[in-house]
Coordinates of C-alpha atoms in Angstrom, one line a residue:
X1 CA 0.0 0.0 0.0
X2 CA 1.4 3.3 -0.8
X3 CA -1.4 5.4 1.2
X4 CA -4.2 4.9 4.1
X5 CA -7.1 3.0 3.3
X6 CA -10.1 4.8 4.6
X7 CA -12.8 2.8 6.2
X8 CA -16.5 3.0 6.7
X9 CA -16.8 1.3 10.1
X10 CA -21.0 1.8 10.3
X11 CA -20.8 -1.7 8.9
X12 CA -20.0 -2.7 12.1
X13 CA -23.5 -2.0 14.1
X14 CA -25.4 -4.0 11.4
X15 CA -27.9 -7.0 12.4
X16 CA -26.6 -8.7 8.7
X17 CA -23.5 -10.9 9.6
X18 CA -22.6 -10.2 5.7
X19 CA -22.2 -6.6 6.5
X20 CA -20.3 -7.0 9.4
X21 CA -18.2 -9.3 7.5
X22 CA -17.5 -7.2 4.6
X23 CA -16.2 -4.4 7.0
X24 CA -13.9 -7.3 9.5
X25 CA -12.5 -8.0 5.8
X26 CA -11.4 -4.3 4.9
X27 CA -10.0 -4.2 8.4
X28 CA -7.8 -7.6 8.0
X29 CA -6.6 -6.1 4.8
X30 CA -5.6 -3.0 5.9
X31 CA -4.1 -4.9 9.5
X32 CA -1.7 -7.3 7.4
X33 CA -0.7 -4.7 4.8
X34 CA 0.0 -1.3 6.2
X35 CA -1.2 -1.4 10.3
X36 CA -2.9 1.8 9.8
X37 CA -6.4 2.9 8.4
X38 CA -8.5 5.9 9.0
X39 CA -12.4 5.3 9.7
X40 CA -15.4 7.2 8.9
X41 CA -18.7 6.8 10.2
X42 CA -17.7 6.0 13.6
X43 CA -20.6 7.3 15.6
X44 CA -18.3 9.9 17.4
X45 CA -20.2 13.2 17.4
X46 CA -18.0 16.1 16.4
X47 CA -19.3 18.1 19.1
X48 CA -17.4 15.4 21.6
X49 CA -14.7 15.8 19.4
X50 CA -14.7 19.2 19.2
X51 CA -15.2 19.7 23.2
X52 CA -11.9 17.3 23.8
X53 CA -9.7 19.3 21.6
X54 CA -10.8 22.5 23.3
X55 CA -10.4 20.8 26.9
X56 CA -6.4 20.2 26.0
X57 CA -5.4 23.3 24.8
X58 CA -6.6 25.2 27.8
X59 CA -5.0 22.4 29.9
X60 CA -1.5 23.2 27.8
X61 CA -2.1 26.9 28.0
X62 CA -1.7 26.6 32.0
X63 CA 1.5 27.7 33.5
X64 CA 4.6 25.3 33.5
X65 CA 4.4 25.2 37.3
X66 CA 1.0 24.6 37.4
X67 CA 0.9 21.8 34.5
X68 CA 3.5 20.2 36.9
X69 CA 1.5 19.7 39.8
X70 CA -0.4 16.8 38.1
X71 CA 3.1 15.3 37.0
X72 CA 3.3 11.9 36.0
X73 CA 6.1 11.3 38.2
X74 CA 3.4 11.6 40.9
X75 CA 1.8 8.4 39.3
X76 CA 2.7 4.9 39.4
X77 CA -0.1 4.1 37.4
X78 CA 0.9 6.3 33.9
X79 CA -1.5 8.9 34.7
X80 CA -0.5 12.8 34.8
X81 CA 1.1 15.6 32.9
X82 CA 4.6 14.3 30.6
X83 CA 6.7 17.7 30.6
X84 CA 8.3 19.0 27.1
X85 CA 11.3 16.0 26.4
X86 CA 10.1 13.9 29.3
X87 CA 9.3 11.3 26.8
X88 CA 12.1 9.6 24.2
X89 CA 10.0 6.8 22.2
X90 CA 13.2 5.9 20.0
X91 CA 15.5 4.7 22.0
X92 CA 17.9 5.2 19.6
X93 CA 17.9 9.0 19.3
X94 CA 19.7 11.1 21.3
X95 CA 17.7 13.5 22.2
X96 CA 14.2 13.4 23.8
X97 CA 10.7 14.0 22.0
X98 CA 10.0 17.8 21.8
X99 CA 6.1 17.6 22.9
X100 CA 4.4 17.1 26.1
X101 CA 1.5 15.2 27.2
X102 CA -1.3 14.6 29.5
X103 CA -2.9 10.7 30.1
X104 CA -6.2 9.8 31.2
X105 CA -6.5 6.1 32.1
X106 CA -9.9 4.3 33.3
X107 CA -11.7 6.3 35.6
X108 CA -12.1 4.7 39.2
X109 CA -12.9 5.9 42.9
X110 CA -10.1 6.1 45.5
X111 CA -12.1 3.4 47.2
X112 CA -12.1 1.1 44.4
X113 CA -10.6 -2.5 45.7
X114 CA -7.9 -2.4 42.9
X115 CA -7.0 0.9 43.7
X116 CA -6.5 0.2 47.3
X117 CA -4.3 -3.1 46.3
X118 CA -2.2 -1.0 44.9
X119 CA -2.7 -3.2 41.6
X120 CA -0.5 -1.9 38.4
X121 CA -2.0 0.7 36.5
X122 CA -5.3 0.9 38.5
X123 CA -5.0 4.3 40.3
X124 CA -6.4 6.9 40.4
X125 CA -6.7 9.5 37.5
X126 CA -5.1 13.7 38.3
X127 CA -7.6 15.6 37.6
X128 CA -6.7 19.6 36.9
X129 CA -9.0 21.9 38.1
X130 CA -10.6 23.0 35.4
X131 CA -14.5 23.8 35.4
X132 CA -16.1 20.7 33.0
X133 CA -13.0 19.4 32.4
X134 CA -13.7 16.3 33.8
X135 CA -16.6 15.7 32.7
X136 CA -15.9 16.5 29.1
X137 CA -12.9 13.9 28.7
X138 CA -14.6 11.2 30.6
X139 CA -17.3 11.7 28.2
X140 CA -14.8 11.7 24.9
X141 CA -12.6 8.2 26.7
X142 CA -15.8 6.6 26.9
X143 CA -16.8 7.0 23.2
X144 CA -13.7 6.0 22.1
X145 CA -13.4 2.8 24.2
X146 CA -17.0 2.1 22.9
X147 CA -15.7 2.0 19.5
X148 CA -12.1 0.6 19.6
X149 CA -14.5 -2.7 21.0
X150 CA -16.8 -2.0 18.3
X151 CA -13.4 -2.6 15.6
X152 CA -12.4 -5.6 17.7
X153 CA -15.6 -7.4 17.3
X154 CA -14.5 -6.7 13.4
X155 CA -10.7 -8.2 14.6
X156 CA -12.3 -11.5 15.7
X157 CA -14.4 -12.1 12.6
X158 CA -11.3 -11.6 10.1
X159 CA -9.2 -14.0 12.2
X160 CA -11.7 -16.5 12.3
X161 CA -12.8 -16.3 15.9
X162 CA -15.9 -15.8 17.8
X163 CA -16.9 -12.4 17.2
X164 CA -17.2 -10.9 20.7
X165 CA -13.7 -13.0 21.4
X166 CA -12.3 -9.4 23.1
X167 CA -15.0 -8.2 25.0
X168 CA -14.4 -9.4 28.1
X169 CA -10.6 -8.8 27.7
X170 CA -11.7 -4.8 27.1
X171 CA -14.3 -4.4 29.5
X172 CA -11.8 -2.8 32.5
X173 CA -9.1 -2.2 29.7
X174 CA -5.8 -0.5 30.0
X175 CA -7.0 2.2 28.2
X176 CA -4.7 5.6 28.2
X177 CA -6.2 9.2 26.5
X178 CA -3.4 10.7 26.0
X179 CA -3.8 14.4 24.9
X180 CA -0.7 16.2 23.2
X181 CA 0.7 19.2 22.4
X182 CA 3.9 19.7 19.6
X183 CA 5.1 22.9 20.1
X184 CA 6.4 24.7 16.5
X185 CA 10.4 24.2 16.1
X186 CA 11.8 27.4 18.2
X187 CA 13.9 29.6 16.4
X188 CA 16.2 29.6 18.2
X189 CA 18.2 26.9 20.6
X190 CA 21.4 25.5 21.5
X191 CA 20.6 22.2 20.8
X192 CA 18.0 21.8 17.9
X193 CA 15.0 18.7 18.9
X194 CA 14.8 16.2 16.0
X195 CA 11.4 15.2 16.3
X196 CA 8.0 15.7 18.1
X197 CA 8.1 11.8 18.7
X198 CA 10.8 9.3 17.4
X199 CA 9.8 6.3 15.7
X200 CA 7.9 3.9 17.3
X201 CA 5.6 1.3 17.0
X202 CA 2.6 1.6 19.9
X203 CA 2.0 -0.6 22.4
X204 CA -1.3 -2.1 22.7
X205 CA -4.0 -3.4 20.6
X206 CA -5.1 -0.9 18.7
X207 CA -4.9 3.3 18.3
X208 CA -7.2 5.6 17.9
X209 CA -6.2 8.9 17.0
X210 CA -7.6 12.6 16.2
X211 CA -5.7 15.2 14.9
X212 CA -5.9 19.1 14.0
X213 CA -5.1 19.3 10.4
X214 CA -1.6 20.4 11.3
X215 CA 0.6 18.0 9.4
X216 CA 3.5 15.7 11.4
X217 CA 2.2 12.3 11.8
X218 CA 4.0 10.1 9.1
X219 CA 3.6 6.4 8.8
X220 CA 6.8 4.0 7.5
X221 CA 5.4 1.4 4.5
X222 CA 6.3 -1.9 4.2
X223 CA 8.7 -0.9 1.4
X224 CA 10.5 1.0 3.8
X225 CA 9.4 4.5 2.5
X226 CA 7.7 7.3 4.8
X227 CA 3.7 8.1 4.0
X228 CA 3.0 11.6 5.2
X229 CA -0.8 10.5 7.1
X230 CA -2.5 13.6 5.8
X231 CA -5.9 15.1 7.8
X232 CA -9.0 14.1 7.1
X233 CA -11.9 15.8 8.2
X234 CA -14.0 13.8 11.0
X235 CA -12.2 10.5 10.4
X236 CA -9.9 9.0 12.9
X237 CA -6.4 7.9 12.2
X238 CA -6.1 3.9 13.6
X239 CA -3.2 1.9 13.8
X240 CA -3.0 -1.5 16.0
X241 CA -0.3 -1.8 18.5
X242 CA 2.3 -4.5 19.3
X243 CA 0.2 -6.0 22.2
X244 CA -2.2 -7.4 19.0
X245 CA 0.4 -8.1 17.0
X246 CA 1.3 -10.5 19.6
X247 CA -2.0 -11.5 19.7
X248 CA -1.9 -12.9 16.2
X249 CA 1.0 -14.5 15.9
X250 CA 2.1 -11.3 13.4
X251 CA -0.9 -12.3 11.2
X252 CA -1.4 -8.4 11.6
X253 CA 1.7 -6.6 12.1
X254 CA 2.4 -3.6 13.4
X255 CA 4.1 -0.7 12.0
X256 CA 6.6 2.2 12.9
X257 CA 5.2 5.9 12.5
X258 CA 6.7 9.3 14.0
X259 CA 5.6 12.7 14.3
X260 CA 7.7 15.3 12.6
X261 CA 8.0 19.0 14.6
X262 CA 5.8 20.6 13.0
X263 CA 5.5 24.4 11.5
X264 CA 2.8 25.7 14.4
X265 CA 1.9 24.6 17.4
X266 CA 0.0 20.5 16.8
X267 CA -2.3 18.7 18.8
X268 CA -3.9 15.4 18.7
X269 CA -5.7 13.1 20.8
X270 CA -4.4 9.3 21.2
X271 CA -7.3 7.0 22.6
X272 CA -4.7 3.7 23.0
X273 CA -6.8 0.5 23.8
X274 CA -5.1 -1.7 25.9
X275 CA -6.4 -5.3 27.1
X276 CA -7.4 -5.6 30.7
X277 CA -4.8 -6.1 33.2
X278 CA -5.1 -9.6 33.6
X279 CA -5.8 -10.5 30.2
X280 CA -4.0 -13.4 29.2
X281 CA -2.5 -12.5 25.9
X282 CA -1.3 -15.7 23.8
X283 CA -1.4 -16.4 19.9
X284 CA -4.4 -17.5 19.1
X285 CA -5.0 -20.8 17.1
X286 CA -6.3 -19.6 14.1
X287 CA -2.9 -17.7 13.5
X288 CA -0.8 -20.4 14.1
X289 CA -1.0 -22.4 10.6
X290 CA 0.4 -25.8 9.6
X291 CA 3.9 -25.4 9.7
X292 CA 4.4 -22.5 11.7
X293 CA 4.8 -21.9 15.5
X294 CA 3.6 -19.5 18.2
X295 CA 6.1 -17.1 18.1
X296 CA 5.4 -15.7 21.7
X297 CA 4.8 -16.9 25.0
X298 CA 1.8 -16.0 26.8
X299 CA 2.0 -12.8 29.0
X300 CA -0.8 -10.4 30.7
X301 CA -2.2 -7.2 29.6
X302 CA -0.3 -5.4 32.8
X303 CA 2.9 -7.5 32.7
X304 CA 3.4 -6.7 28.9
X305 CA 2.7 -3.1 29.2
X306 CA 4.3 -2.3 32.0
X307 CA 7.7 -3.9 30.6
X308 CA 7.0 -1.3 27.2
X309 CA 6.3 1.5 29.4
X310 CA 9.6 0.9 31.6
X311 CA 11.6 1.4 28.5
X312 CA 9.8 4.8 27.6
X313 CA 9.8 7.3 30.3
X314 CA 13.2 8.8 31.5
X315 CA 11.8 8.9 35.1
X316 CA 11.0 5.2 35.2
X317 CA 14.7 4.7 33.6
X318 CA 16.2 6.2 36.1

């Protein structure tokens, strides 16, 4: 493929297995080829949309010093404000990623029994105070978690397994909203950044992402070459993780992407779908085909991304 395939996922919601089908099949093709689609007809109102993007620019707009009391380094659990080069996702490059960021994970109460067990990556979120703030993220994570399960159920019918296979491994998922901000290259600087994120491949099972028609994100083909992922109005960019990739035995594969700094300020919104925290992630038998073997060993949702994460973050390095 030498571009992104653009999917109508409406498909999905039908009563007619043929039509579900037909969509799980436009998925698989786009999963084993390139890793990354955009889809259309999602069901996410662009009001929601539209409501998230304003709630993280007045979030980035805040003072350093007040962005930094609702530092990640106050969370265990990947929740929190990332500070500008807090983040290097190539571990290769010698400098850090010029952007910062902000993750939401699943929303639960202090008293919550996994909160209290101290259980990996079940805290609680760091909430700024912000009138509606709240409120208006919760409402956008909880579309995009409805839908990312919505694609899955399309997932499991292209790989030949039951159709609601993932639901119950994405009903307390792992889920991170991550809201960023790519500052414009500064004119001047000692020491020039080389990107807004270094190449990476993500994490989990699949991506879902929104962007602001400022250009950056560009996607590696399989040939090796780099696909500038242009902006599309109202369609999401989506791109499955490594954690799926795992999944299926590299039926569906993955692929590296960066984000170039760009020539004014850039924000997007990353939804990243994670599998529960004790999901047990294994290849599953329809991917491993006569001749072939499983090429990984079973882990859990929480084991595998908390070894990714570890890997990430400068803080957690140190």
């Amino acid at each position: 493929m030498t571009e992104l395939p653009v999917i109508d996922v409406s498909g999905l919601a039908s009563t007619e297995l043929s039509t579900r089908a037909a969509v799980a099949e436009k998925l698989g093709h786009a999963c084993r080829e390139i890793g990354f689609f955009y889809v259309v007809n999602h069901g996410i109102a662009p009001a929601t949309r539209d409501a998230m993007f304003a709630a993280s620019r007045e979030f980035f707009a805040l003072p350093v010093a007040v962005k930094q009391d609702y530092s990640i380094k106050r969370s265990p659990h990947n929740r929190g404000y990332v500070a500008l080069e807090g983040e290097r996702l190539d571990d290769r490059a010698t400098q850090s990623d010029y952007k910062e960021a902000f993750n939401i994970g699943l929303e639960l109460p202090a008293g919550h029994p996994d909160v209290l067990a101290g259980k990996p990556f079940r805290g609680v979120n760091l909430w700024p105070a912000l009138p509606h703030w709240r409120e208006t993220v919760l409402a956008y994570y909880d579309a995009c978690w409805s839908l990312g399960r919505r694609i899955h159920h399309g997932f499991a019918l292209d790989l030949g397994i039951a159709e609601n296979f993932f639901e119950d491994k994405l009903d307390a998922p792992l889920a991170t909203l991550r809201m960023l901000h790519y500052p414009a290259r500064p004119n001047s600087t000692d020491r020039a950044p080389d990107s807004g994120a270094g190449m990476h491949t993500d994490y989990g099972n699949l991506t879902i992402l929104a962007t602001d028609g400022v250009a950056g994100l560009q996607v590696r083909a399989r040939s090796g070459a780099w696909l500038d992922a242009p902006h599309i109005p109202g369609a999401f960019v989506c791109n499955i993780g490594d954690c799926l990739m795992r999944w299926t035995n590299d039926v569906y594969i993955s692929t590296p992407h960066r984000v170039a700094i760009p020539v004014q300020d850039r924000y997007s919104v990353a939804f990243f779908l994670d599998p529960n925290p004790d999901a047990r992630v294994e290849v599953l038998q329809s991917c491993v085909t006569p001749g072939t073997a499983s090429r990984y060993q079973p882990t859990s949702g929480a084991d595998y991304l908390r070894e990714r994460l570890t890997a990430t973050y400068d803080h957690l390095k140190q």
